[in-house]
JSON list of C-alpha atoms in Angstrom, two decimals:
[
{"chain": "A", "resi": 1, "resn": "MET", "atom": "CA", "xyz": [26.04, -0.76, 21.05]},
{"chain": "A", "resi": 2, "resn": "THR", "atom": "CA", "xyz": [25.15, -3.04, 18.10]},
{"chain": "A", "resi": 3, "resn": "ALA", "atom": "CA", "xyz": [27.44, -2.82, 15.18]},
{"chain": "A", "resi": 4, "resn": "SER", "atom": "CA", "xyz": [26.21, -0.87, 12.25]},
{"chain": "A", "resi": 5, "resn": "THR", "atom": "CA", "xyz": [27.23, -1.59, 8.65]},
{"chain": "A", "resi": 6, "resn": "LYS", "atom": "CA", "xyz": [26.56, 0.59, 5.64]},
{"chain": "A", "resi": 7, "resn": "ASP", "atom": "CA", "xyz": [28.26, 0.32, 2.21]},
{"chain": "A", "resi": 8, "resn": "GLY", "atom": "CA", "xyz": [30.71, -2.28, 3.52]},
{"chain": "A", "resi": 9, "resn": "ILE", "atom": "CA", "xyz": [31.80, 0.06, 6.55]},
{"chain": "A", "resi": 10, "resn": "THR", "atom": "CA", "xyz": [31.05, -1.35, 9.96]},
{"chain": "A", "resi": 11, "resn": "ILE", "atom": "CA", "xyz": [31.05, 0.94, 13.03]},
{"chain": "A", "resi": 12, "resn": "ARG", "atom": "CA", "xyz": [31.26, -0.65, 16.37]},
{"chain": "A", "resi": 13, "resn": "THR", "atom": "CA", "xyz": [32.38, 0.01, 19.90]},
{"chain": "A", "resi": 14, "resn": "MET", "atom": "CA", "xyz": [36.15, 0.15, 20.19]},
{"chain": "A", "resi": 15, "resn": "ALA", "atom": "CA", "xyz": [37.89, -2.55, 22.48]},
{"chain": "A", "resi": 16, "resn": "GLU", "atom": "CA", "xyz": [41.18, -2.34, 24.21]},
{"chain": "A", "resi": 17, "resn": "ARG", "atom": "CA", "xyz": [42.61, -4.86, 21.78]},
{"chain": "A", "resi": 18, "resn": "ASP", "atom": "CA", "xyz": [41.96, -2.44, 19.05]},
{"chain": "A", "resi": 19, "resn": "TYR", "atom": "CA", "xyz": [44.07, 0.26, 20.44]},
{"chain": "A", "resi": 20, "resn": "PRO", "atom": "CA", "xyz": [47.45, -0.77, 18.91]},
{"chain": "A", "resi": 21, "resn": "ILE", "atom": "CA", "xyz": [46.12, -0.45, 15.37]},
{"chain": "A", "resi": 22, "resn": "VAL", "atom": "CA", "xyz": [44.09, 2.68, 16.23]},
{"chain": "A", "resi": 23, "resn": "LYS", "atom": "CA", "xyz": [47.24, 4.20, 17.59]},
{"chain": "A", "resi": 24, "resn": "SER", "atom": "CA", "xyz": [49.19, 3.49, 14.39]},
{"chain": "A", "resi": 25, "resn": "PHE", "atom": "CA", "xyz": [46.29, 4.88, 12.34]},
{"chain": "A", "resi": 26, "resn": "MET", "atom": "CA", "xyz": [46.30, 7.89, 14.51]},
{"chain": "A", "resi": 27, "resn": "GLN", "atom": "CA", "xyz": [49.88, 8.69, 13.94]},
{"chain": "A", "resi": 28, "resn": "GLU", "atom": "CA", "xyz": [49.44, 8.17, 10.20]},
{"chain": "A", "resi": 29, "resn": "GLN", "atom": "CA", "xyz": [46.17, 10.07, 9.65]},
{"chain": "A", "resi": 30, "resn": "PHE", "atom": "CA", "xyz": [45.37, 12.20, 12.44]},
{"chain": "A", "resi": 31, "resn": "PHE", "atom": "CA", "xyz": [48.44, 14.03, 13.51]},
{"chain": "A", "resi": 32, "resn": "SER", "atom": "CA", "xyz": [49.55, 14.40, 9.90]},
{"chain": "A", "resi": 33, "resn": "GLY", "atom": "CA", "xyz": [46.37, 16.41, 8.99]},
{"chain": "A", "resi": 34, "resn": "GLU", "atom": "CA", "xyz": [45.30, 18.11, 12.28]},
{"chain": "A", "resi": 35, "resn": "PRO", "atom": "CA", "xyz": [45.88, 21.79, 11.49]},
{"chain": "A", "resi": 36, "resn": "LEU", "atom": "CA", "xyz": [47.84, 22.74, 14.72]},
{"chain": "A", "resi": 37, "resn": "SER", "atom": "CA", "xyz": [49.95, 19.59, 14.91]},
{"chain": "A", "resi": 38, "resn": "GLN", "atom": "CA", "xyz": [50.71, 19.90, 11.07]},
{"chain": "A", "resi": 39, "resn": "SER", "atom": "CA", "xyz": [51.59, 23.65, 11.34]},
{"chain": "A", "resi": 40, "resn": "THR", "atom": "CA", "xyz": [54.24, 23.02, 13.99]},
{"chain": "A", "resi": 41, "resn": "GLY", "atom": "CA", "xyz": [56.38, 20.46, 12.07]},
{"chain": "A", "resi": 42, "resn": "GLU", "atom": "CA", "xyz": [56.90, 18.53, 15.31]},
{"chain": "A", "resi": 43, "resn": "GLN", "atom": "CA", "xyz": [56.38, 14.85, 15.85]},
{"chain": "A", "resi": 44, "resn": "VAL", "atom": "CA", "xyz": [53.43, 15.34, 18.03]},
{"chain": "A", "resi": 45, "resn": "HIS", "atom": "CA", "xyz": [52.43, 11.77, 18.31]},
{"chain": "A", "resi": 46, "resn": "LEU", "atom": "CA", "xyz": [55.73, 11.13, 20.28]},
{"chain": "A", "resi": 47, "resn": "GLN", "atom": "CA", "xyz": [55.03, 13.97, 22.91]},
{"chain": "A", "resi": 48, "resn": "ASN", "atom": "CA", "xyz": [53.50, 12.92, 26.24]},
{"chain": "A", "resi": 49, "resn": "GLU", "atom": "CA", "xyz": [52.99, 9.49, 24.52]},
{"chain": "A", "resi": 50, "resn": "LYS", "atom": "CA", "xyz": [52.71, 7.57, 27.81]},
{"chain": "A", "resi": 51, "resn": "GLU", "atom": "CA", "xyz": [50.04, 9.75, 29.32]},
{"chain": "A", "resi": 52, "resn": "SER", "atom": "CA", "xyz": [48.06, 9.90, 26.15]},
{"chain": "A", "resi": 53, "resn": "ASP", "atom": "CA", "xyz": [47.99, 6.16, 25.81]},
{"chain": "A", "resi": 54, "resn": "GLU", "atom": "CA", "xyz": [46.69, 5.98, 29.36]},
{"chain": "A", "resi": 55, "resn": "TYR", "atom": "CA", "xyz": [44.04, 8.62, 28.71]},
{"chain": "A", "resi": 56, "resn": "HIS", "atom": "CA", "xyz": [42.93, 6.89, 25.52]},
{"chain": "A", "resi": 57, "resn": "LEU", "atom": "CA", "xyz": [42.66, 3.39, 27.16]},
{"chain": "A", "resi": 58, "resn": "SER", "atom": "CA", "xyz": [40.63, 4.93, 30.02]},
{"chain": "A", "resi": 59, "resn": "MET", "atom": "CA", "xyz": [38.11, 6.29, 27.50]},
{"chain": "A", "resi": 60, "resn": "ILE", "atom": "CA", "xyz": [38.02, 2.89, 25.55]},
{"chain": "A", "resi": 61, "resn": "ARG", "atom": "CA", "xyz": [36.99, 1.20, 28.92]},
{"chain": "A", "resi": 62, "resn": "GLU", "atom": "CA", "xyz": [34.01, 3.47, 29.17]},
{"chain": "A", "resi": 63, "resn": "GLY", "atom": "CA", "xyz": [32.48, 2.00, 26.09]},
{"chain": "A", "resi": 64, "resn": "THR", "atom": "CA", "xyz": [32.38, 5.47, 24.39]},
{"chain": "A", "resi": 65, "resn": "CYS", "atom": "CA", "xyz": [34.92, 4.98, 21.65]},
{"chain": "A", "resi": 66, "resn": "LEU", "atom": "CA", "xyz": [34.08, 3.86, 18.11]},
{"chain": "A", "resi": 67, "resn": "ILE", "atom": "CA", "xyz": [36.04, 2.19, 15.29]},
{"chain": "A", "resi": 68, "resn": "ALA", "atom": "CA", "xyz": [35.20, 2.01, 11.64]},
{"chain": "A", "resi": 69, "resn": "ILE", "atom": "CA", "xyz": [36.32, -1.00, 9.60]},
{"chain": "A", "resi": 70, "resn": "ASP", "atom": "CA", "xyz": [36.15, -1.84, 5.92]},
{"chain": "A", "resi": 71, "resn": "GLU", "atom": "CA", "xyz": [34.68, -5.23, 5.56]},
{"chain": "A", "resi": 72, "resn": "ASN", "atom": "CA", "xyz": [35.68, -5.31, 1.92]},
{"chain": "A", "resi": 73, "resn": "GLN", "atom": "CA", "xyz": [39.34, -4.98, 2.81]},
{"chain": "A", "resi": 74, "resn": "GLY", "atom": "CA", "xyz": [39.58, -7.68, 5.39]},
{"chain": "A", "resi": 75, "resn": "GLY", "atom": "CA", "xyz": [38.51, -5.36, 8.35]},
{"chain": "A", "resi": 76, "resn": "ARG", "atom": "CA", "xyz": [41.05, -2.60, 7.80]},
{"chain": "A", "resi": 77, "resn": "ILE", "atom": "CA", "xyz": [40.54, 0.37, 9.92]},
{"chain": "A", "resi": 78, "resn": "VAL", "atom": "CA", "xyz": [39.32, 3.41, 8.13]},
{"chain": "A", "resi": 79, "resn": "GLY", "atom": "CA", "xyz": [38.28, 5.64, 10.93]},
{"chain": "A", "resi": 80, "resn": "TYR", "atom": "CA", "xyz": [37.67, 6.04, 14.79]},
{"chain": "A", "resi": 81, "resn": "VAL", "atom": "CA", "xyz": [36.48, 8.47, 17.43]},
{"chain": "A", "resi": 82, "resn": "LEU", "atom": "CA", "xyz": [37.83, 8.69, 20.94]},
{"chain": "A", "resi": 83, "resn": "ALA", "atom": "CA", "xyz": [35.45, 9.95, 23.50]},
{"chain": "A", "resi": 84, "resn": "GLY", "atom": "CA", "xyz": [34.83, 9.86, 27.19]},
{"chain": "A", "resi": 85, "resn": "SER", "atom": "CA", "xyz": [33.11, 11.33, 30.29]},
{"chain": "A", "resi": 86, "resn": "GLN", "atom": "CA", "xyz": [34.05, 14.74, 31.60]},
{"chain": "A", "resi": 87, "resn": "TYR", "atom": "CA", "xyz": [33.00, 16.33, 34.92]},
{"chain": "A", "resi": 88, "resn": "PRO", "atom": "CA", "xyz": [33.31, 19.79, 36.47]},
{"chain": "A", "resi": 89, "resn": "GLU", "atom": "CA", "xyz": [36.48, 18.90, 38.38]},
{"chain": "A", "resi": 90, "resn": "ASP", "atom": "CA", "xyz": [38.27, 17.95, 35.16]},
{"chain": "A", "resi": 91, "resn": "LEU", "atom": "CA", "xyz": [38.58, 21.59, 34.16]},
{"chain": "A", "resi": 92, "resn": "GLU", "atom": "CA", "xyz": [40.99, 22.44, 37.02]},
{"chain": "A", "resi": 93, "resn": "LYS", "atom": "CA", "xyz": [42.79, 19.08, 36.36]},
{"chain": "A", "resi": 94, "resn": "HIS", "atom": "CA", "xyz": [43.29, 19.99, 32.80]},
{"chain": "A", "resi": 95, "resn": "ARG", "atom": "CA", "xyz": [44.56, 23.44, 33.65]},
{"chain": "A", "resi": 96, "resn": "ARG", "atom": "CA", "xyz": [47.17, 21.96, 35.99]},
{"chain": "A", "resi": 97, "resn": "ASP", "atom": "CA", "xyz": [48.23, 19.37, 33.70]},
{"chain": "A", "resi": 98, "resn": "ALA", "atom": "CA", "xyz": [48.59, 21.72, 30.80]},
{"chain": "A", "resi": 99, "resn": "GLU", "atom": "CA", "xyz": [50.62, 24.11, 32.75]},
{"chain": "A", "resi": 100, "resn": "GLN", "atom": "CA", "xyz": [53.16, 21.46, 33.78]},
{"chain": "A", "resi": 101, "resn": "MET", "atom": "CA", "xyz": [53.57, 20.16, 30.27]},
{"chain": "A", "resi": 102, "resn": "GLU", "atom": "CA", "xyz": [56.73, 20.85, 28.29]},
{"chain": "A", "resi": 103, "resn": "GLN", "atom": "CA", "xyz": [57.06, 23.71, 25.74]},
{"chain": "A", "resi": 104, "resn": "HIS", "atom": "CA", "xyz": [56.43, 21.33, 22.86]},
{"chain": "A", "resi": 105, "resn": "ALA", "atom": "CA", "xyz": [53.59, 21.40, 20.46]},
{"chain": "A", "resi": 106, "resn": "TRP", "atom": "CA", "xyz": [51.23, 19.00, 22.32]},
{"chain": "A", "resi": 107, "resn": "GLY", "atom": "CA", "xyz": [51.84, 21.08, 25.48]},
{"chain": "A", "resi": 108, "resn": "ARG", "atom": "CA", "xyz": [51.00, 24.36, 23.64]},
{"chain": "A", "resi": 109, "resn": "ILE", "atom": "CA", "xyz": [47.78, 22.84, 22.20]},
{"chain": "A", "resi": 110, "resn": "CYS", "atom": "CA", "xyz": [46.59, 21.43, 25.58]},
{"chain": "A", "resi": 111, "resn": "ARG", "atom": "CA", "xyz": [47.16, 24.79, 27.00]},
{"chain": "A", "resi": 112, "resn": "LEU", "atom": "CA", "xyz": [44.97, 26.36, 24.32]},
{"chain": "A", "resi": 113, "resn": "LEU", "atom": "CA", "xyz": [42.21, 23.80, 24.86]},
{"chain": "A", "resi": 114, "resn": "SER", "atom": "CA", "xyz": [42.26, 24.31, 28.67]},
{"chain": "A", "resi": 115, "resn": "LYS", "atom": "CA", "xyz": [41.99, 28.01, 28.23]},
{"chain": "A", "resi": 116, "resn": "MET", "atom": "CA", "xyz": [38.94, 27.47, 25.98]},
{"chain": "A", "resi": 117, "resn": "GLU", "atom": "CA", "xyz": [37.11, 25.08, 28.24]},
{"chain": "A", "resi": 118, "resn": "LEU", "atom": "CA", "xyz": [37.64, 27.29, 31.26]},
{"chain": "A", "resi": 119, "resn": "GLU", "atom": "CA", "xyz": [36.28, 30.31, 29.27]},
{"chain": "A", "resi": 120, "resn": "ALA", "atom": "CA", "xyz": [33.33, 28.26, 28.02]},
{"chain": "A", "resi": 121, "resn": "ASN", "atom": "CA", "xyz": [32.50, 26.52, 31.32]},
{"chain": "A", "resi": 122, "resn": "LEU", "atom": "CA", "xyz": [29.96, 24.34, 29.73]},
{"chain": "A", "resi": 123, "resn": "PHE", "atom": "CA", "xyz": [28.92, 22.76, 33.19]},
{"chain": "A", "resi": 124, "resn": "GLU", "atom": "CA", "xyz": [27.77, 26.09, 34.54]},
{"chain": "A", "resi": 125, "resn": "ARG", "atom": "CA", "xyz": [26.34, 27.25, 31.31]},
{"chain": "A", "resi": 126, "resn": "TYR", "atom": "CA", "xyz": [24.19, 24.14, 30.80]},
{"chain": "A", "resi": 127, "resn": "GLY", "atom": "CA", "xyz": [23.71, 23.31, 34.53]},
{"chain": "A", "resi": 128, "resn": "THR", "atom": "CA", "xyz": [24.92, 19.78, 34.07]},
{"chain": "A", "resi": 129, "resn": "SER", "atom": "CA", "xyz": [27.45, 17.67, 36.12]},
{"chain": "A", "resi": 130, "resn": "LYS", "atom": "CA", "xyz": [28.67, 15.53, 33.20]},
{"chain": "A", "resi": 131, "resn": "LEU", "atom": "CA", "xyz": [29.04, 15.62, 29.54]},
{"chain": "A", "resi": 132, "resn": "LEU", "atom": "CA", "xyz": [30.44, 13.29, 26.70]},
{"chain": "A", "resi": 133, "resn": "TYR", "atom": "CA", "xyz": [33.59, 14.81, 25.20]},
{"chain": "A", "resi": 134, "resn": "SER", "atom": "CA", "xyz": [34.43, 13.77, 21.74]},
{"chain": "A", "resi": 135, "resn": "HIS", "atom": "CA", "xyz": [38.12, 14.00, 22.01]},
{"chain": "A", "resi": 136, "resn": "MET", "atom": "CA", "xyz": [39.59, 12.98, 18.68]},
{"chain": "A", "resi": 137, "resn": "THR", "atom": "CA", "xyz": [37.97, 11.89, 15.31]},
{"chain": "A", "resi": 138, "resn": "SER", "atom": "CA", "xyz": [39.99, 10.78, 12.25]},
{"chain": "A", "resi": 139, "resn": "VAL", "atom": "CA", "xyz": [38.94, 9.24, 8.92]},
{"chain": "A", "resi": 140, "resn": "GLY", "atom": "CA", "xyz": [41.42, 7.65, 6.44]},
{"chain": "A", "resi": 141, "resn": "GLY", "atom": "CA", "xyz": [42.40, 9.67, 3.48]},
{"chain": "A", "resi": 142, "resn": "SER", "atom": "CA", "xyz": [40.75, 7.28, 1.05]},
{"chain": "A", "resi": 143, "resn": "MET", "atom": "CA", "xyz": [37.42, 7.58, 2.87]},
{"chain": "A", "resi": 144, "resn": "ARG", "atom": "CA", "xyz": [37.41, 11.43, 3.25]},
{"chain": "A", "resi": 145, "resn": "GLY", "atom": "CA", "xyz": [34.40, 13.19, 1.62]},
{"chain": "A", "resi": 146, "resn": "LYS", "atom": "CA", "xyz": [32.20, 10.06, 1.85]},
{"chain": "A", "resi": 147, "resn": "GLY", "atom": "CA", "xyz": [30.28, 11.01, 5.03]},
{"chain": "A", "resi": 148, "resn": "LEU", "atom": "CA", "xyz": [32.20, 8.62, 7.46]},
{"chain": "A", "resi": 149, "resn": "GLY", "atom": "CA", "xyz": [33.11, 11.39, 9.89]},
{"chain": "A", "resi": 150, "resn": "SER", "atom": "CA", "xyz": [29.56, 12.47, 10.03]},
{"chain": "A", "resi": 151, "resn": "ARG", "atom": "CA", "xyz": [28.51, 8.83, 10.54]},
{"chain": "A", "resi": 152, "resn": "LEU", "atom": "CA", "xyz": [30.89, 8.38, 13.33]},
{"chain": "A", "resi": 153, "resn": "ALA", "atom": "CA", "xyz": [29.85, 11.64, 15.10]},
{"chain": "A", "resi": 154, "resn": "ALA", "atom": "CA", "xyz": [26.10, 10.66, 14.72]},
{"chain": "A", "resi": 155, "resn": "THR", "atom": "CA", "xyz": [26.69, 7.33, 16.11]},
{"chain": "A", "resi": 156, "resn": "LEU", "atom": "CA", "xyz": [28.61, 8.71, 19.08]},
{"chain": "A", "resi": 157, "resn": "MET", "atom": "CA", "xyz": [25.46, 10.84, 19.66]},
{"chain": "A", "resi": 158, "resn": "GLU", "atom": "CA", "xyz": [23.39, 7.72, 19.86]},
{"chain": "A", "resi": 159, "resn": "VAL", "atom": "CA", "xyz": [25.81, 6.16, 22.35]},
{"chain": "A", "resi": 160, "resn": "GLY", "atom": "CA", "xyz": [25.69, 9.38, 24.37]},
{"chain": "A", "resi": 161, "resn": "ARG", "atom": "CA", "xyz": [21.91, 9.26, 24.55]},
{"chain": "A", "resi": 162, "resn": "ALA", "atom": "CA", "xyz": [21.87, 5.55, 25.46]},
{"chain": "A", "resi": 163, "resn": "LYS", "atom": "CA", "xyz": [24.27, 6.16, 28.33]},
{"chain": "A", "resi": 164, "resn": "GLY", "atom": "CA", "xyz": [22.33, 9.06, 29.58]},
{"chain": "A", "resi": 165, "resn": "TYR", "atom": "CA", "xyz": [24.55, 11.98, 28.77]},
{"chain": "A", "resi": 166, "resn": "PRO", "atom": "CA", "xyz": [22.76, 15.33, 28.61]},
{"chain": "A", "resi": 167, "resn": "LEU", "atom": "CA", "xyz": [25.33, 16.97, 26.38]},
{"chain": "A", "resi": 168, "resn": "MET", "atom": "CA", "xyz": [27.96, 16.19, 23.70]},
{"chain": "A", "resi": 169, "resn": "VAL", "atom": "CA", "xyz": [30.95, 18.52, 23.13]},
{"chain": "A", "resi": 170, "resn": "ALA", "atom": "CA", "xyz": [33.74, 18.60, 20.54]},
{"chain": "A", "resi": 171, "resn": "TYR", "atom": "CA", "xyz": [36.80, 20.93, 20.34]},
{"chain": "A", "resi": 172, "resn": "CYS", "atom": "CA", "xyz": [37.38, 21.64, 16.72]},
{"chain": "A", "resi": 173, "resn": "THR", "atom": "CA", "xyz": [40.70, 23.00, 15.64]},
{"chain": "A", "resi": 174, "resn": "SER", "atom": "CA", "xyz": [39.89, 22.36, 11.99]},
{"chain": "A", "resi": 175, "resn": "PHE", "atom": "CA", "xyz": [37.55, 24.47, 9.86]},
{"chain": "A", "resi": 176, "resn": "TYR", "atom": "CA", "xyz": [36.16, 21.23, 8.14]},
{"chain": "A", "resi": 177, "resn": "SER", "atom": "CA", "xyz": [35.53, 19.32, 11.30]},
{"chain": "A", "resi": 178, "resn": "ALA", "atom": "CA", "xyz": [33.59, 22.27, 12.70]},
{"chain": "A", "resi": 179, "resn": "ARG", "atom": "CA", "xyz": [31.59, 22.57, 9.54]},
{"chain": "A", "resi": 180, "resn": "GLN", "atom": "CA", "xyz": [30.75, 18.88, 9.70]},
{"chain": "A", "resi": 181, "resn": "LYS", "atom": "CA", "xyz": [29.62, 19.01, 13.24]},
{"chain": "A", "resi": 182, "resn": "GLU", "atom": "CA", "xyz": [27.59, 22.05, 12.57]},
{"chain": "A", "resi": 183, "resn": "ALA", "atom": "CA", "xyz": [25.77, 20.07, 9.86]},
{"chain": "A", "resi": 184, "resn": "LEU", "atom": "CA", "xyz": [24.77, 17.57, 12.33]},
{"chain": "A", "resi": 185, "resn": "GLY", "atom": "CA", "xyz": [23.09, 20.14, 14.50]},
{"chain": "A", "resi": 186, "resn": "MET", "atom": "CA", "xyz": [25.90, 21.08, 16.88]},
{"chain": "A", "resi": 187, "resn": "GLN", "atom": "CA", "xyz": [26.33, 24.73, 17.79]},
{"chain": "A", "resi": 188, "resn": "CYS", "atom": "CA", "xyz": [29.46, 26.74, 18.26]},
{"chain": "A", "resi": 189, "resn": "VAL", "atom": "CA", "xyz": [29.34, 28.20, 21.83]},
{"chain": "A", "resi": 190, "resn": "HIS", "atom": "CA", "xyz": [32.85, 29.48, 21.95]},
{"chain": "A", "resi": 191, "resn": "SER", "atom": "CA", "xyz": [35.67, 30.19, 19.56]},
{"chain": "A", "resi": 192, "resn": "LEU", "atom": "CA", "xyz": [39.34, 31.41, 19.62]},
{"chain": "A", "resi": 193, "resn": "CYS", "atom": "CA", "xyz": [41.02, 33.15, 16.70]},
{"chain": "A", "resi": 194, "resn": "TYR", "atom": "CA", "xyz": [44.59, 31.78, 16.25]},
{"chain": "A", "resi": 195, "resn": "ALA", "atom": "CA", "xyz": [45.91, 35.12, 15.17]},
{"chain": "A", "resi": 196, "resn": "ASP", "atom": "CA", "xyz": [44.86, 36.65, 18.48]},
{"chain": "A", "resi": 197, "resn": "TYR", "atom": "CA", "xyz": [46.32, 33.76, 20.50]},
{"chain": "A", "resi": 198, "resn": "LYS", "atom": "CA", "xyz": [49.92, 34.94, 21.45]},
{"chain": "A", "resi": 199, "resn": "ASP", "atom": "CA", "xyz": [52.80, 34.29, 23.87]},
{"chain": "A", "resi": 200, "resn": "ASP", "atom": "CA", "xyz": [54.24, 36.57, 26.28]},
{"chain": "A", "resi": 201, "resn": "GLN", "atom": "CA", "xyz": [56.30, 38.24, 23.60]},
{"chain": "A", "resi": 202, "resn": "GLY", "atom": "CA", "xyz": [53.38, 38.95, 21.56]},
{"chain": "A", "resi": 203, "resn": "ARG", "atom": "CA", "xyz": [54.09, 36.32, 18.99]},
{"chain": "A", "resi": 204, "resn": "VAL", "atom": "CA", "xyz": [51.29, 34.29, 17.47]},
{"chain": "A", "resi": 205, "resn": "ILE", "atom": "CA", "xyz": [51.61, 30.70, 18.71]},
{"chain": "A", "resi": 206, "resn": "PHE", "atom": "CA", "xyz": [49.75, 28.72, 15.98]},
{"chain": "A", "resi": 207, "resn": "THR", "atom": "CA", "xyz": [49.85, 29.61, 12.34]},
{"chain": "A", "resi": 208, "resn": "PRO", "atom": "CA", "xyz": [47.85, 26.92, 10.48]},
{"chain": "A", "resi": 209, "resn": "ALA", "atom": "CA", "xyz": [47.07, 27.12, 6.97]},
{"chain": "A", "resi": 210, "resn": "ALA", "atom": "CA", "xyz": [43.78, 28.58, 5.64]},
{"chain": "A", "resi": 211, "resn": "PRO", "atom": "CA", "xyz": [40.88, 28.04, 5.99]},
{"chain": "A", "resi": 212, "resn": "HIS", "atom": "CA", "xyz": [41.89, 27.00, 9.63]},
{"chain": "A", "resi": 213, "resn": "THR", "atom": "CA", "xyz": [41.51, 30.34, 11.37]},
{"chain": "A", "resi": 214, "resn": "HIS", "atom": "CA", "xyz": [39.72, 29.41, 14.66]},
{"chain": "A", "resi": 215, "resn": "ALA", "atom": "CA", "xyz": [39.30, 26.88, 17.25]},
{"chain": "A", "resi": 216, "resn": "ARG", "atom": "CA", "xyz": [35.66, 26.12, 18.09]},
{"chain": "A", "resi": 217, "resn": "ILE", "atom": "CA", "xyz": [33.75, 24.44, 20.93]},
{"chain": "A", "resi": 218, "resn": "MET", "atom": "CA", "xyz": [30.74, 22.65, 19.39]},
{"chain": "A", "resi": 219, "resn": "VAL", "atom": "CA", "xyz": [27.94, 21.53, 21.53]},
{"chain": "A", "resi": 220, "resn": "ILE", "atom": "CA", "xyz": [24.59, 19.57, 21.13]},
{"chain": "A", "resi": 221, "resn": "LYS", "atom": "CA", "xyz": [22.10, 18.61, 23.66]},
{"chain": "A", "resi": 222, "resn": "LEU", "atom": "CA", "xyz": [21.30, 14.90, 23.77]}
]
């Protein structure tokens, strides 16, 4: 894609060389604010770190990840979105991988997301054999409330259309991210109430602060 600049903020395709700074930004801005990670008090960014790095780099190589930089501050990163292809066979792979993960926060999050994607079964629902999965979006604290998250999501939709994806999906664990996606025309097709998601002993697994009460699967046809 061609880089797009507005109000001094440039959004462009992420390159592998960007990943070290993106990873640092992810630790500082995403995991500290994502409701499920935040509610556990665990250092989620250190859990399954090697596997996560490999997964993120594989998405970057697809040319479907974006980085936002502030031209007025020497090209400092202020946001990003990691996204990549998904196929029907990925559902079973995600289920197996999640089951085998440790009983730490990231493992519990992955099991929740796998449960939701199996229940939603978007490939069957929409009769498609591939979709663009918006995996992780983060905007720096100084830029929140200024429309950058929406701009990143809208730009990703453009990338998806240009690459021939029929569908874009995002799993929103935050009330605010779901509301933002809805404002861009994405529809909630499946949700899970955190208070109803319990372990074998009947204990609620995630207790994020209000207003984060549900995880939602948001979809838009491209």
